Short mmCIF file of C-alpha atoms and ligand atoms in Angstrom, two decimals:
data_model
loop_
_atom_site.label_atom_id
_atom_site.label_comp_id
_atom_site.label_asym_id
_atom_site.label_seq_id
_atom_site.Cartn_x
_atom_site.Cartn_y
_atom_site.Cartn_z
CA UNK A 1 82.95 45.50 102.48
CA UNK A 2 80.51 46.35 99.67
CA UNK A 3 82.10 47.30 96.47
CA UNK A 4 80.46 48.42 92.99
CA UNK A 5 81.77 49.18 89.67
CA UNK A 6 79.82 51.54 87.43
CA UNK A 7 80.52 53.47 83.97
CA UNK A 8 79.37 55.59 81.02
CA UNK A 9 80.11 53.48 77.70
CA UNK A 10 79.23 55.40 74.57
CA UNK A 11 80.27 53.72 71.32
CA UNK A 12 79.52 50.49 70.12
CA UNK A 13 83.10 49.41 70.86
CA UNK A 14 82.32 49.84 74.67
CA UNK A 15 85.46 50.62 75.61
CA UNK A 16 84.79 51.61 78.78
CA UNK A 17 82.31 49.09 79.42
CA UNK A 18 85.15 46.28 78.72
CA UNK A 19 87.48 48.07 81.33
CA UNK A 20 84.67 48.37 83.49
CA UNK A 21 83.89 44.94 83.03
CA UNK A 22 87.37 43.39 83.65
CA UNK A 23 87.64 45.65 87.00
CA UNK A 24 84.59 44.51 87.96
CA UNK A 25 85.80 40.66 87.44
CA UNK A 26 88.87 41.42 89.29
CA UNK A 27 86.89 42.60 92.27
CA UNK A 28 84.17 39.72 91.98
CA UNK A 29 81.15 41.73 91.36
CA UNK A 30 78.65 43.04 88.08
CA UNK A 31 80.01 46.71 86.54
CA UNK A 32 76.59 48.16 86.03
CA UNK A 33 76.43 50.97 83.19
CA UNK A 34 74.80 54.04 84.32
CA UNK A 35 72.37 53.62 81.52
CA UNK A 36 70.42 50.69 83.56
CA UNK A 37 70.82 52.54 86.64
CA UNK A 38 70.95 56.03 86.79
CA UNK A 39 71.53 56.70 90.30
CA UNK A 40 73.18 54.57 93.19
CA UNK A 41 71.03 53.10 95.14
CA UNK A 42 73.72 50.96 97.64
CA UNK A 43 76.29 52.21 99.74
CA UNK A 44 79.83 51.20 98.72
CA UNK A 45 82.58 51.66 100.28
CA UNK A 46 84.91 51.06 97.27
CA UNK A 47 82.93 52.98 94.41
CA UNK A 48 84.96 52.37 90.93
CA UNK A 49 83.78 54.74 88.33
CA UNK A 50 84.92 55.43 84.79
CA UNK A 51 84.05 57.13 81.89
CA UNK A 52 85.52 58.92 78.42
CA UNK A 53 86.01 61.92 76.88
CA UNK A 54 83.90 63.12 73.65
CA UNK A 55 84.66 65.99 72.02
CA UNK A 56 86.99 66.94 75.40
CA UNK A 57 84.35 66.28 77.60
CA UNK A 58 82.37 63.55 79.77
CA UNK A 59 79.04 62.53 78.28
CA UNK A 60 76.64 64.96 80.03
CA UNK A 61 74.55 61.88 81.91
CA UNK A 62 78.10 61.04 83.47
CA UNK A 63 78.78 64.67 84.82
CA UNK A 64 74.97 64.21 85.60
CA UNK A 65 75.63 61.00 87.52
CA UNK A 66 78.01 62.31 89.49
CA UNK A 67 76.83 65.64 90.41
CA UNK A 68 73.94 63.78 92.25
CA UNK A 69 76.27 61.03 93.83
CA UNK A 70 75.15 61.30 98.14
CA UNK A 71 78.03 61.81 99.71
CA UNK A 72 76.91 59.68 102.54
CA UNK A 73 76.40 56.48 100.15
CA UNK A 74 80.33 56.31 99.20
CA UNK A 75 83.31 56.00 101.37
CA UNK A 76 86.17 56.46 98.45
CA UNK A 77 85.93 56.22 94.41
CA UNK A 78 88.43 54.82 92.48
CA UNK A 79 88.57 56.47 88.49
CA UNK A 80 88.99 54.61 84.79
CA UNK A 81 88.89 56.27 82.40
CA UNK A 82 89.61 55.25 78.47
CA UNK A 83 90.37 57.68 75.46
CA UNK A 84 92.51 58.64 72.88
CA UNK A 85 94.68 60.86 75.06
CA UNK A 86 92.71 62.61 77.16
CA UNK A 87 92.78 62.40 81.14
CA UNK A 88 90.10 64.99 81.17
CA UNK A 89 87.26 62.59 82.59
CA UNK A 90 89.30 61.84 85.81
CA UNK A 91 90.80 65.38 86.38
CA UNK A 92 86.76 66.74 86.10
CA UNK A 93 85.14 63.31 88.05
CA UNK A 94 87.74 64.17 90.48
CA UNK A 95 87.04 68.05 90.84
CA UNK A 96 83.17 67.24 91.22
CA UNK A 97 83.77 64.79 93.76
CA UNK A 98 85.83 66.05 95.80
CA UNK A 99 83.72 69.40 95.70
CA UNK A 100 81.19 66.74 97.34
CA UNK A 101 83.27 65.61 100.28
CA UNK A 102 84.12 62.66 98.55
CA UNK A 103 87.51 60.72 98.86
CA UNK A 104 88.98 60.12 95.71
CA UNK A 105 91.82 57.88 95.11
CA UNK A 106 94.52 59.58 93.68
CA UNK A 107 95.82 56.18 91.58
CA UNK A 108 93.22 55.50 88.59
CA UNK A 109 93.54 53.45 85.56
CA UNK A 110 93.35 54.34 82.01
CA UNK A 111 93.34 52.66 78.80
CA UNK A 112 94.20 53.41 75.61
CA UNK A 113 91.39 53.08 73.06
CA UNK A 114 93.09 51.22 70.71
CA UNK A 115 94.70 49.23 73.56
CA UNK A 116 91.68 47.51 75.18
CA UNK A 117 92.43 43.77 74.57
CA UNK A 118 96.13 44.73 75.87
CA UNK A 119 94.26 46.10 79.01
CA UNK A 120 91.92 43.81 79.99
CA UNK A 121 94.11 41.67 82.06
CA UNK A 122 96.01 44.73 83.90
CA UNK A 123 92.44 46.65 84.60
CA UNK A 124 91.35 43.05 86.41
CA UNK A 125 94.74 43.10 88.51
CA UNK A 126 93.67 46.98 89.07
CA UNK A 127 90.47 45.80 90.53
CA UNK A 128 91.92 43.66 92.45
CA UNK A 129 94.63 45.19 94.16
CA UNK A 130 92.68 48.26 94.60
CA UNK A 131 89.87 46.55 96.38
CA UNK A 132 92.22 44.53 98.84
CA UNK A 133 94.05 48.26 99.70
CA UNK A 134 93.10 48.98 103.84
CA UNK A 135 90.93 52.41 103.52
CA UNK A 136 92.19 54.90 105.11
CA UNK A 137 91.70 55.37 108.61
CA UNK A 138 90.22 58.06 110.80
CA UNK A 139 93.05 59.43 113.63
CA UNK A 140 91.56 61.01 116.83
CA UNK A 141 93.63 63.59 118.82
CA UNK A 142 92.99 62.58 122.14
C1 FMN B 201 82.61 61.58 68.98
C2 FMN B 201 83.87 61.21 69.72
C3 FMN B 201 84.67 62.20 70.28
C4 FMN B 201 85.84 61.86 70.97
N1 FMN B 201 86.61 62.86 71.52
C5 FMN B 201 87.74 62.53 72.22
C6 FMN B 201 88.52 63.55 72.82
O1 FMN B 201 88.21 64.73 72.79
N2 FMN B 201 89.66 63.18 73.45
C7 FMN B 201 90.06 61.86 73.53
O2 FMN B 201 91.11 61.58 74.11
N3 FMN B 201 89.30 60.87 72.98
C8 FMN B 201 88.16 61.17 72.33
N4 FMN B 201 87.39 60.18 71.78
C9 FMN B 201 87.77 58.80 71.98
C10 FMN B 201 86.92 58.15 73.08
O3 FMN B 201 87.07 58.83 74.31
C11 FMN B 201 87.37 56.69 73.22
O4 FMN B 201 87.08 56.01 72.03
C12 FMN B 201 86.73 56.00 74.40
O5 FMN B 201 87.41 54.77 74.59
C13 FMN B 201 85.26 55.70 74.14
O6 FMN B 201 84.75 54.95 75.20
P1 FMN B 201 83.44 54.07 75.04
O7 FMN B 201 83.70 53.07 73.93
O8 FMN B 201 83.28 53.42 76.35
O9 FMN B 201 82.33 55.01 74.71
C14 FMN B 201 86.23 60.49 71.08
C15 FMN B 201 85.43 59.51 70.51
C16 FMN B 201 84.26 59.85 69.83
C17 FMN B 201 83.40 58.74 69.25
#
């Protein structure tokens, strides 16, 4: 099973990054920021992606990102997200995704920005657990 991690980190805090970073850990692979590589270019069949809010909305490369994720290169996504309060980023990664055809996990993880070191060990148990969950299966009517 081939599983990546990737994220949009703005500010030199990397808050998102960090989550990113500890899911990533939890799984046993690299997060790669979409910075370094701006469009997928494996198939995954766990694809973990986060991002945050500024000024209410994604960073435009993230909508970007996602708007040109192939369908046929992801089996189910799995959101982060970290902010001051918004949810924003998942509920619109979500919409765009599933506008795609794309399974979306309806369980994603979010951090508080001021809570990052307090999350770090919960986002790697995220990775973890979410990574070990069965996909779901196809059912035939026969
Ligand atoms: C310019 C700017 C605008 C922001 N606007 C919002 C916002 O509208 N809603 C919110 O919940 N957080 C907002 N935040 C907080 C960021 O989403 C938060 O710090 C996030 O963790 C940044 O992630 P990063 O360090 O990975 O870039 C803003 C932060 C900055 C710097």
């Amino acid at each position: 099973m081939n599983i990546v991690v990737r994220y949009c980190s703005k500010t030199p805090f990397g808050n998102t990054r960090r989550i990113a970073e500890a899911i990533a850990e939890g799984v046993g692979v690299q997060a790669v920021s979409i910075a370094d590589e701006p469009k997928l270019n494996e198939k995954a069949d766990i694809f973990f992606l986060g991002g945050a809010p500024y000024a209410n909305i994604m960073a435009p490369e993230l909508r970007e990102y996602a708007n040109n994720i192939d369908p046929s290169m992801v089996s189910k996504v799995v959101l982060f997200t970290t902010s001051n309060w918004s949810r924003r980023t998942v509920l619109a990664l979500k919409k765009t995704l599933k506008s795609k055809g794309i399974s979306v996990c309806e369980e994603y993880f979010f951090a508080h920005m001021l809570k990052i070191d307090e999350k770090i060990e919960e986002a790697r148990a995220f990775g973890q657990r979410m990574a070990k969950r069965k996909l779901p299966t196809r059912s035939y009517f026969i």
